[in-house]
Structures are given as C-alpha cells and as structure tokens.
Short mmCIF file of N, CA and C in Angstrom, two decimals:
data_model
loop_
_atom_site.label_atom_id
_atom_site.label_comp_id
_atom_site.label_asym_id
_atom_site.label_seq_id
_atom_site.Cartn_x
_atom_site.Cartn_y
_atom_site.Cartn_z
N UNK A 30 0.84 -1.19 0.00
CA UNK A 30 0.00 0.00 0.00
C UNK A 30 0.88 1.25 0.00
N UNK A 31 0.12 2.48 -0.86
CA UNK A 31 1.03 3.39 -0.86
C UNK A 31 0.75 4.38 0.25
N UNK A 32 1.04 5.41 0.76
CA UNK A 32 0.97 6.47 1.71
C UNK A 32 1.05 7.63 1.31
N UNK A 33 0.35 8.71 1.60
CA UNK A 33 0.89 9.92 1.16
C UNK A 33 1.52 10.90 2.71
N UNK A 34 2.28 11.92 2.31
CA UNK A 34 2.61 12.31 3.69
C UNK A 34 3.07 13.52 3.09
N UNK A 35 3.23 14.58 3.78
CA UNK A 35 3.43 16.07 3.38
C UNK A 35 4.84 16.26 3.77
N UNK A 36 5.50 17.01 2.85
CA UNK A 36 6.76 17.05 3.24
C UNK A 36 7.04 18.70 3.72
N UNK A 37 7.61 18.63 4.98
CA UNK A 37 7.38 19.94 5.12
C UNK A 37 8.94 20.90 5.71
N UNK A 38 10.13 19.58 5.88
CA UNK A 38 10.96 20.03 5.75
C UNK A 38 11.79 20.17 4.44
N UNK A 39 13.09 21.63 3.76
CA UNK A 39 13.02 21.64 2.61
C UNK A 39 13.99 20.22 2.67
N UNK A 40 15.01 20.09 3.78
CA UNK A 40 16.45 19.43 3.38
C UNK A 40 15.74 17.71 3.44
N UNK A 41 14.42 17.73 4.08
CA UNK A 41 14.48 16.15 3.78
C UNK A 41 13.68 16.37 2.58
N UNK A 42 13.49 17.14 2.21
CA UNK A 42 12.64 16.99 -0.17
C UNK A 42 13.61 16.79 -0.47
N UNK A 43 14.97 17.59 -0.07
CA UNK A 43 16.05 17.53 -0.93
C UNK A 43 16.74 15.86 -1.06
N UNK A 44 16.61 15.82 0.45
CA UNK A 44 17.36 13.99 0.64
C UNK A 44 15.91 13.32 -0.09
N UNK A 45 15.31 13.35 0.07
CA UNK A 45 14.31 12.33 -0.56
C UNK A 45 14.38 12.46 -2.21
N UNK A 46 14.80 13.65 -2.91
CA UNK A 46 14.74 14.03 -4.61
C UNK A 46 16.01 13.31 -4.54
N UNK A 47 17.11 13.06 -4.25
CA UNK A 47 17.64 13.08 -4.62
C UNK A 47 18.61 11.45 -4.03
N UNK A 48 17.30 10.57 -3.28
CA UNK A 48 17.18 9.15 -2.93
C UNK A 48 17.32 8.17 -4.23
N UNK A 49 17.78 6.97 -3.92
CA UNK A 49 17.44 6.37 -5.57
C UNK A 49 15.95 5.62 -5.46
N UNK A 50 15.63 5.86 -3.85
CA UNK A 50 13.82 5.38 -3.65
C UNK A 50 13.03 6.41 -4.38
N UNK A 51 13.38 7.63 -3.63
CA UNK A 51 12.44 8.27 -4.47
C UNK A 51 12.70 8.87 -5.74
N UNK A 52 13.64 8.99 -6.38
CA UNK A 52 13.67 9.31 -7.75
C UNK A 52 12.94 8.30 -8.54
N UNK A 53 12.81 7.14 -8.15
CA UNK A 53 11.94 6.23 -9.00
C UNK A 53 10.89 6.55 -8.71
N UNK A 54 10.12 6.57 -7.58
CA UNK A 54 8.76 6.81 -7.69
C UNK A 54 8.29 8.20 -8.13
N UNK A 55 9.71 9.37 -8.15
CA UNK A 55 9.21 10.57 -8.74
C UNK A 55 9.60 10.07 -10.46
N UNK A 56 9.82 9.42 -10.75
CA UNK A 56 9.96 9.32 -12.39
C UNK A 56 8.25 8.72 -12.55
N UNK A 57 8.01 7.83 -11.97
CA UNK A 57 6.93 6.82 -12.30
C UNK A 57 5.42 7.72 -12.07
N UNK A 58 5.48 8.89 -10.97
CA UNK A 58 4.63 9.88 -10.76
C UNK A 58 4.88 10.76 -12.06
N UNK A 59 6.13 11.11 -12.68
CA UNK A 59 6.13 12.53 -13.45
C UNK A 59 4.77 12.41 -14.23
N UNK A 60 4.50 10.98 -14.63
CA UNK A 60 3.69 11.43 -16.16
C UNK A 60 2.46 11.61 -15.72
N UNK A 61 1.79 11.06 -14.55
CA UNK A 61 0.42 11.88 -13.88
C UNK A 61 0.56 13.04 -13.75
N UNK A 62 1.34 13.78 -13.07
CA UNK A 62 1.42 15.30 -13.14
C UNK A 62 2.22 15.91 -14.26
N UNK A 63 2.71 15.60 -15.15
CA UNK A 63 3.13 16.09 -16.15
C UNK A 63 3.79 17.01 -15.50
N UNK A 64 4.90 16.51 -15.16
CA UNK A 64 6.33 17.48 -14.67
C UNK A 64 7.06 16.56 -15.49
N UNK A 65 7.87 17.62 -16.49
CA UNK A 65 8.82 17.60 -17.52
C UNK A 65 9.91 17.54 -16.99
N UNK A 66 10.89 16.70 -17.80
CA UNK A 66 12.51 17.04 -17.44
C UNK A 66 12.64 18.23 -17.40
N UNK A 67 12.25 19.34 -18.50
CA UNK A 67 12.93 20.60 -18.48
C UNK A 67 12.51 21.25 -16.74
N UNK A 68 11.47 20.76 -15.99
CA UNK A 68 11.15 21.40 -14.79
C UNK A 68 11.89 20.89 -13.62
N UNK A 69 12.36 19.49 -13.87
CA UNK A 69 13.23 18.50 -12.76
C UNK A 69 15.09 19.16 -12.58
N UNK A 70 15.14 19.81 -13.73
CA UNK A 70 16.43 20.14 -14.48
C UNK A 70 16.07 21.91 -13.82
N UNK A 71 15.35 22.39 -13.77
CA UNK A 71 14.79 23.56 -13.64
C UNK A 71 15.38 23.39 -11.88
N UNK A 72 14.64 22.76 -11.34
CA UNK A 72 14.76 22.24 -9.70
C UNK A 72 16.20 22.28 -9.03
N UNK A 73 16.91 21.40 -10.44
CA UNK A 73 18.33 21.22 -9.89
C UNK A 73 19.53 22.53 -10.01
N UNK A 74 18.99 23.29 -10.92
CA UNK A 74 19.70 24.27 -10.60
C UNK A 74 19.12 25.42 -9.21
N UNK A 75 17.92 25.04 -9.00
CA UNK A 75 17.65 25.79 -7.67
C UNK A 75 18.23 25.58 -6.92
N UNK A 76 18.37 24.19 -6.36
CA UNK A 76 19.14 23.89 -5.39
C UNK A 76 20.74 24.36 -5.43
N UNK A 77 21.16 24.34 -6.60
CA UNK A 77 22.72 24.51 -6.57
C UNK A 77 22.68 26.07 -6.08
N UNK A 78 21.62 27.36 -7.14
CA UNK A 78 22.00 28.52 -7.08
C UNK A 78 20.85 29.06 -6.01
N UNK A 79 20.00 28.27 -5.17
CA UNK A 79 19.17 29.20 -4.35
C UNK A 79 18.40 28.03 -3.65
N UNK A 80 19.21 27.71 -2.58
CA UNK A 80 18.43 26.61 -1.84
C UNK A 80 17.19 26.98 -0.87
N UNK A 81 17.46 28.43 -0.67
CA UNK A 81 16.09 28.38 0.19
C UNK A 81 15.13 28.31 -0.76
N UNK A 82 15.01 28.50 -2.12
CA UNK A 82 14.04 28.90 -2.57
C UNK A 82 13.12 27.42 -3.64
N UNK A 83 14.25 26.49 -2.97
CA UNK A 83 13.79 25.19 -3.40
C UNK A 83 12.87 24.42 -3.20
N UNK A 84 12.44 24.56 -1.32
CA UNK A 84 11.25 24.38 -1.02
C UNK A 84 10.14 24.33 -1.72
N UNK A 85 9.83 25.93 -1.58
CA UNK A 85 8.57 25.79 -2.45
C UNK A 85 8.37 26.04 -3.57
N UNK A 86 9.33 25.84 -4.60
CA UNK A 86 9.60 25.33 -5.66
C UNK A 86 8.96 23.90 -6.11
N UNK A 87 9.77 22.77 -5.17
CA UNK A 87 9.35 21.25 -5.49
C UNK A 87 7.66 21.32 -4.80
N UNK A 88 7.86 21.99 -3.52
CA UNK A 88 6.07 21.26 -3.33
C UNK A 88 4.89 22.11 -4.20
N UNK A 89 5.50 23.17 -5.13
CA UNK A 89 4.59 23.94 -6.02
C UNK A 89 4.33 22.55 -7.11
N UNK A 90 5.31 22.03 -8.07
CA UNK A 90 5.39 21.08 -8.68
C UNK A 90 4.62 20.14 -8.20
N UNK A 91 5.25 19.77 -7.29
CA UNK A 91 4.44 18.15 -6.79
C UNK A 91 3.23 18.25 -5.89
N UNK A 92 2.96 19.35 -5.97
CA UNK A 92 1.72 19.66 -4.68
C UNK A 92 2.35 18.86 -2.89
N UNK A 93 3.31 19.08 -2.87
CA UNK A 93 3.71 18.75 -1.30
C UNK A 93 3.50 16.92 -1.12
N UNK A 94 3.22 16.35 -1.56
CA UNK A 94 2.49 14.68 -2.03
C UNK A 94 3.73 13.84 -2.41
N UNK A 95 4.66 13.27 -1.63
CA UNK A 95 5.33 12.42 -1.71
C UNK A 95 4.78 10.65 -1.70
N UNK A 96 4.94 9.89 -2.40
CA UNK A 96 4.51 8.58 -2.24
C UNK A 96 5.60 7.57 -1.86
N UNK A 97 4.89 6.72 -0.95
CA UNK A 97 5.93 5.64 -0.38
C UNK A 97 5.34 4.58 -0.15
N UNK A 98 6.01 3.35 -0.51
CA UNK A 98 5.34 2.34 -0.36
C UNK A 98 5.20 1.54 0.79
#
C-alpha cells in the first residue's frame, strides 16, 4: 500500500529528490502530473544557485504529495 505524507521540511525533499527510492517513484509519478525534465532540471539548478528557494519550488510542482510504499 502506498501512503501519502506532506513534506514539510526543505532538506528532507532535498534527501528524498535526490534518494534512488524516491527518484523512481518521482519518475513513475512525473507522467500523472506532467512534470517535464525541463522542470526536474529547472529544480536542480535551484538547489545549486538558491536553496532556500527550493522548497517551495518542489512542493509547487508536486503539490507537497510524496509517495511511499
């Protein structure tokens, strides 16, 4: 069964984007929400050039909705 859970710190989105758990289930989610590479690629330079502003960046994208099995 899957779970949903709100993510509400930025540095665990960041550890979780950048998990090899959750990068799969964020690949396997992209095509329901239609988040494009060009927006995942978009993300990763936030983090490099403006980490506070990464937060709510990813939960704008993903609506805050992480899945776990």
């Amino acid at each position: 069964m899957s779970a949903k859970r709100i993510i509400d710190n930025k540095w665990e989105a960041i550890s979780l984007f950048f998990s090899k758990y959750h990068v799969r289930h964020y690949y396997a989610a992209s095509k329901k929400s239609a988040i494009t590479l060009h927006k995942q690629f978009t993300a990763f330079l936030i983090i490099i050039a403006f980490p506070g502003l990464y937060a709510k960046y990813v939960m704008k994208i993903t609506k805050t909705v992480f899945y776990f099995d």
